[in-house]
CSV table of C-alpha atoms in Angstrom, one decimal:
chain,number,residue,atom,x,y,z
H,1,UNK,CA,0.0,0.0,0.0
H,2,UNK,CA,2.7,2.4,0.9
H,3,UNK,CA,5.6,2.7,-1.4
H,4,UNK,CA,9.0,4.5,-1.5
H,5,UNK,CA,8.3,8.2,-1.7
H,6,UNK,CA,9.2,9.8,-5.1
H,7,UNK,CA,9.1,13.5,-4.2
H,8,UNK,CA,11.5,13.5,-1.3
H,9,UNK,CA,15.3,13.3,-1.1
H,10,UNK,CA,15.6,11.6,2.4
H,11,UNK,CA,12.3,10.8,3.8
H,12,UNK,CA,10.5,7.7,2.9
H,13,UNK,CA,13.3,6.2,0.7
H,14,UNK,CA,12.8,3.2,2.9
H,15,UNK,CA,9.2,2.4,4.0
H,16,UNK,CA,8.4,-0.3,6.6
H,17,UNK,CA,4.7,-1.1,6.6
H,18,UNK,CA,3.1,-3.0,9.4
H,19,UNK,CA,-0.5,-4.1,9.1
H,20,UNK,CA,-1.0,-3.6,12.8
H,21,UNK,CA,1.4,-2.7,15.7
H,22,UNK,CA,1.4,-1.5,19.3
H,23,UNK,CA,3.2,1.9,18.4
H,24,UNK,CA,5.2,2.9,15.4
H,25,UNK,CA,7.6,4.6,17.7
H,26,UNK,CA,8.4,1.4,19.5
H,27,UNK,CA,8.8,-0.5,16.2
H,28,UNK,CA,11.0,2.2,14.9
H,29,UNK,CA,13.1,2.0,18.0
H,30,UNK,CA,13.9,-1.6,17.2
H,31,UNK,CA,15.3,-0.5,13.8
H,32,UNK,CA,17.5,2.0,15.4
H,33,UNK,CA,19.5,-0.8,17.2
H,34,UNK,CA,21.0,-1.5,13.9
H,35,UNK,CA,24.0,0.7,13.0
H,36,UNK,CA,23.1,0.6,9.4
H,37,UNK,CA,19.5,2.1,9.8
H,38,UNK,CA,18.8,4.6,7.0
H,39,UNK,CA,18.0,8.2,8.0
H,40,UNK,CA,14.4,9.1,6.7
H,41,UNK,CA,13.1,5.5,7.2
H,42,UNK,CA,9.4,5.5,7.7
H,43,UNK,CA,7.6,3.0,9.9
H,44,UNK,CA,3.8,3.1,9.1
H,45,UNK,CA,0.7,1.2,10.1
H,46,UNK,CA,-3.1,1.3,9.4
H,47,UNK,CA,-3.9,0.0,12.8
H,48,UNK,CA,-2.0,1.4,15.8
H,49,UNK,CA,-3.5,-0.1,19.0
H,50,UNK,CA,-1.6,1.7,21.6
H,51,UNK,CA,-0.5,5.0,20.1
H,52,UNK,CA,0.4,7.8,22.6
H,53,UNK,CA,1.2,11.4,22.6
H,54,UNK,CA,3.2,13.7,24.7
H,55,UNK,CA,3.6,12.7,28.4
H,56,UNK,CA,1.9,9.4,27.8
H,57,UNK,CA,-1.5,10.7,26.6
H,58,UNK,CA,-3.4,8.2,24.3
H,59,UNK,CA,-3.9,8.9,20.6
H,60,UNK,CA,-7.2,7.7,19.2
H,61,UNK,CA,-7.2,6.5,15.6
H,62,UNK,CA,-9.7,4.5,13.7
H,63,UNK,CA,-8.2,1.6,11.7
H,64,UNK,CA,-7.5,2.4,8.1
H,65,UNK,CA,-8.7,6.0,8.2
H,66,UNK,CA,-5.7,8.1,9.3
H,67,UNK,CA,-2.0,8.3,9.2
H,68,UNK,CA,0.1,6.9,12.0
H,69,UNK,CA,3.7,6.8,11.3
H,70,UNK,CA,7.2,7.4,12.6
H,71,UNK,CA,10.3,8.9,10.9
H,72,UNK,CA,13.9,8.0,11.9
H,73,UNK,CA,16.2,10.9,11.7
H,74,UNK,CA,19.9,11.7,12.6
H,75,UNK,CA,19.8,15.4,13.6
H,76,UNK,CA,23.3,15.3,15.0
H,77,UNK,CA,23.7,19.0,14.1
H,78,UNK,CA,21.3,20.0,16.8
H,79,UNK,CA,22.6,20.8,20.3
H,80,UNK,CA,21.0,19.4,23.3
H,81,UNK,CA,19.8,22.7,24.7
H,82,UNK,CA,18.3,23.5,21.3
H,83,UNK,CA,16.5,20.2,20.6
H,84,UNK,CA,13.1,21.9,20.5
H,85,UNK,CA,14.1,23.2,17.1
H,86,UNK,CA,13.5,19.8,15.6
H,87,UNK,CA,9.9,19.9,17.0
H,88,UNK,CA,9.5,23.4,15.4
H,89,UNK,CA,10.7,22.1,12.0
H,90,UNK,CA,8.3,19.1,12.2
H,91,UNK,CA,5.3,21.2,13.3
H,92,UNK,CA,5.9,23.7,10.6
H,93,UNK,CA,6.1,21.0,7.9
H,94,UNK,CA,2.7,19.7,9.1
H,95,UNK,CA,1.3,23.3,9.1
H,96,UNK,CA,2.7,24.0,5.6
H,97,UNK,CA,1.0,20.9,4.2
H,98,UNK,CA,-2.4,21.4,5.8
H,99,UNK,CA,-2.4,25.1,4.9
H,100,UNK,CA,-1.7,24.1,1.3
H,101,UNK,CA,-5.2,22.4,1.5
H,102,UNK,CA,-7.2,25.2,3.3
H,103,UNK,CA,-6.6,28.1,5.5
H,104,UNK,CA,-7.0,28.1,9.3
H,105,UNK,CA,-4.6,25.4,10.5
H,106,UNK,CA,-2.1,26.4,13.3
H,107,UNK,CA,0.5,24.9,15.5
H,108,UNK,CA,-0.5,24.5,19.1
H,109,UNK,CA,2.5,24.4,21.5
H,110,UNK,CA,4.1,22.2,22.3
H,111,UNK,CA,3.2,19.3,19.8
H,112,UNK,CA,-0.1,19.5,18.2
H,113,UNK,CA,-1.8,20.9,15.0
H,114,UNK,CA,-5.2,22.6,15.3
H,115,UNK,CA,-7.9,23.9,13.1
H,116,UNK,CA,-9.6,26.6,15.2
H,117,UNK,CA,-10.3,24.8,18.5
H,118,UNK,CA,-10.1,21.3,17.3
H,119,UNK,CA,-7.1,19.1,17.2
H,120,UNK,CA,-6.3,16.9,14.1
H,121,UNK,CA,-2.6,16.1,14.5
H,122,UNK,CA,-0.1,15.2,17.2
H,123,UNK,CA,3.7,14.8,17.4
H,124,UNK,CA,5.8,12.7,19.7
H,125,UNK,CA,9.6,13.1,19.4
H,126,UNK,CA,11.8,10.6,21.2
H,127,UNK,CA,15.6,11.6,21.1
H,128,UNK,CA,18.7,9.5,21.8
H,129,UNK,CA,21.5,11.8,22.9
H,130,UNK,CA,25.3,11.8,23.0
H,131,UNK,CA,27.7,14.1,24.9
H,132,UNK,CA,27.6,16.6,22.2
H,133,UNK,CA,24.0,16.7,21.0
H,134,UNK,CA,21.2,14.7,19.4
H,135,UNK,CA,22.3,11.4,18.1
H,136,UNK,CA,19.1,10.1,16.6
H,137,UNK,CA,15.4,10.9,16.8
H,138,UNK,CA,12.1,9.0,16.3
H,139,UNK,CA,9.4,11.5,15.2
H,140,UNK,CA,6.0,9.9,15.7
H,141,UNK,CA,3.1,11.6,13.8
H,142,UNK,CA,-0.6,10.9,14.1
H,143,UNK,CA,-2.7,12.8,11.5
H,144,UNK,CA,-6.6,12.4,11.4
H,145,UNK,CA,-7.3,12.1,7.8
H,146,UNK,CA,-10.7,10.5,7.0
H,147,UNK,CA,-12.1,9.7,10.4
H,148,UNK,CA,-15.4,11.4,11.1
H,149,UNK,CA,-16.4,10.3,14.6
H,150,UNK,CA,-14.3,10.6,17.7
H,151,UNK,CA,-14.8,9.6,21.2
H,152,UNK,CA,-12.4,12.4,22.3
H,153,UNK,CA,-14.0,15.8,22.4
H,154,UNK,CA,-12.4,18.5,20.4
H,155,UNK,CA,-10.9,16.2,17.7
H,156,UNK,CA,-11.3,16.7,14.0
H,157,UNK,CA,-9.9,15.5,10.7
H,158,UNK,CA,-8.9,16.9,7.2
H,159,UNK,CA,-12.0,15.2,5.8
H,160,UNK,CA,-14.2,16.9,8.4
H,161,UNK,CA,-12.7,20.3,7.6
H,162,UNK,CA,-12.6,19.9,3.7
H,163,UNK,CA,-15.7,17.8,3.3
H,164,UNK,CA,-14.0,15.3,1.1
H,165,UNK,CA,-12.1,12.0,1.6
H,166,UNK,CA,-8.3,11.8,1.0
H,167,UNK,CA,-6.1,9.1,-0.3
H,168,UNK,CA,-3.8,8.2,2.5
H,169,UNK,CA,-0.6,7.4,0.4
H,170,UNK,CA,-1.0,10.8,-1.4
H,171,UNK,CA,-1.3,12.6,1.8
H,172,UNK,CA,1.7,10.8,3.2
H,173,UNK,CA,3.8,11.7,0.3
H,174,UNK,CA,3.0,15.4,0.2
H,175,UNK,CA,3.2,15.6,4.0
H,176,UNK,CA,6.7,14.1,4.0
H,177,UNK,CA,7.8,16.4,1.3
H,178,UNK,CA,6.7,19.4,3.4
H,179,UNK,CA,8.4,18.1,6.5
H,180,UNK,CA,11.6,17.3,4.7
H,181,UNK,CA,11.8,20.9,3.4
H,182,UNK,CA,11.6,22.3,6.9
H,183,UNK,CA,14.1,19.7,8.2
H,184,UNK,CA,16.6,20.6,5.5
H,185,UNK,CA,16.0,24.3,6.1
H,186,UNK,CA,16.9,23.6,9.8
H,187,UNK,CA,19.9,21.6,8.7
H,188,UNK,CA,21.2,24.4,6.5
H,189,UNK,CA,21.2,26.7,9.6
H,190,UNK,CA,18.3,28.8,8.4
H,191,UNK,CA,16.9,28.9,11.9
H,192,UNK,CA,15.9,32.6,12.1
H,193,UNK,CA,13.6,32.3,9.1
H,194,UNK,CA,12.1,29.0,10.5
H,195,UNK,CA,11.6,30.6,13.8
H,196,UNK,CA,9.8,33.6,12.4
H,197,UNK,CA,7.5,31.3,10.4
H,198,UNK,CA,6.9,29.1,13.5
H,199,UNK,CA,5.7,32.0,15.6
H,200,UNK,CA,3.6,33.3,12.7
H,201,UNK,CA,1.8,29.9,12.7
H,202,UNK,CA,1.6,29.5,16.4
H,203,UNK,CA,-1.9,29.5,18.0
H,204,UNK,CA,-2.3,32.3,20.5
H,205,UNK,CA,1.0,34.1,19.7
H,206,UNK,CA,0.8,37.8,20.5
H,207,UNK,CA,-3.0,37.4,21.3
H,208,UNK,CA,-4.7,37.3,24.5
H,209,UNK,CA,-5.8,33.7,25.2
H,210,UNK,CA,-7.1,31.8,28.3
H,211,UNK,CA,-4.7,29.4,30.1
H,212,UNK,CA,-4.7,27.2,33.1
H,213,UNK,CA,-1.5,26.7,35.3
H,214,UNK,CA,-3.6,25.5,38.2
H,215,UNK,CA,-5.4,28.8,38.0
H,216,UNK,CA,-7.3,30.1,34.9
H,217,UNK,CA,-5.9,33.3,33.7
H,218,UNK,CA,-5.8,35.4,30.5
H,219,UNK,CA,-2.2,35.7,29.0
H,220,UNK,CA,-0.2,36.5,25.8
H,221,UNK,CA,2.4,34.1,24.4
H,222,UNK,CA,5.5,36.1,24.0
H,223,UNK,CA,8.2,33.6,23.0
H,224,UNK,CA,9.0,29.9,22.7
H,225,UNK,CA,12.5,29.0,23.7
H,226,UNK,CA,15.0,26.6,22.0
H,227,UNK,CA,14.5,24.2,24.9
H,228,UNK,CA,10.7,24.1,24.4
H,229,UNK,CA,9.6,26.4,27.2
H,230,UNK,CA,7.0,28.9,26.6
H,231,UNK,CA,7.0,32.5,27.8
H,232,UNK,CA,3.5,33.9,28.7
H,233,UNK,CA,2.8,37.4,29.8
H,234,UNK,CA,0.1,38.0,32.4
H,235,UNK,CA,-0.7,41.4,34.1
H,236,UNK,CA,2.6,42.8,32.9
H,237,UNK,CA,4.6,40.0,34.3
H,238,UNK,CA,6.2,37.1,32.2
H,239,UNK,CA,6.6,33.5,33.3
H,240,UNK,CA,8.4,30.6,31.7
H,241,UNK,CA,6.4,27.3,31.5
H,242,UNK,CA,7.6,23.8,30.6
H,243,UNK,CA,5.6,21.0,29.0
H,244,UNK,CA,2.4,20.3,30.9
H,245,UNK,CA,2.9,23.2,33.3
H,246,UNK,CA,0.3,25.2,31.5
H,247,UNK,CA,-2.6,24.4,29.2
H,248,UNK,CA,-4.9,26.2,26.8
H,249,UNK,CA,-8.4,26.7,27.9
H,250,UNK,CA,-11.0,26.4,25.0
H,251,UNK,CA,-14.5,27.6,25.9
């Protein structure tokens, strides 16, 4: 069903298709134990029975309706204290692809893609590190494509937004082409432009939004740091938050 991708230079030159698996990230990790694994290898399944997101959250995906896959990368050019730059590049690639279909898709810190107030994609990056920086990364992506019914509130899909079904292999190829463009941009050292584009795509950047850090408050996202922390201004005071220390509140 899924073939070697023709449009890309790195991503998808090797595709490992699994009819069913626990988690594509877990399956991809087994491949990284081989010293000869190829950067850009994609592990994909139509039936991921135990997918998960950031901090162990479950990822719901109906069999055969969505894309659930992992990309194996070797981003050794990224320093440890700047590892969130990889997340930025992957998030932007997803946003670029989705916004080529229709307007209104945004990156939601730290690892999701939204259309208005509804989530349609999540990213889980698991890094292996060396003394100098990143050694290898497994980039897990779940993208809701054709699923129409969700048990999770606030979830949506491309089909729900566009009103038309999509061919999964075509979505995969075009999505990976968009992700690869951003990954190569980062590899070339064009971080300033990537960061500018990331902030322009970021849900709530420069706008007053409702958040919850144990208390509900109105704040403005002012910055996202290279280590992934987010800076939010509230009542003329700014505070840095790490993952899961603050959440968006959607009315």
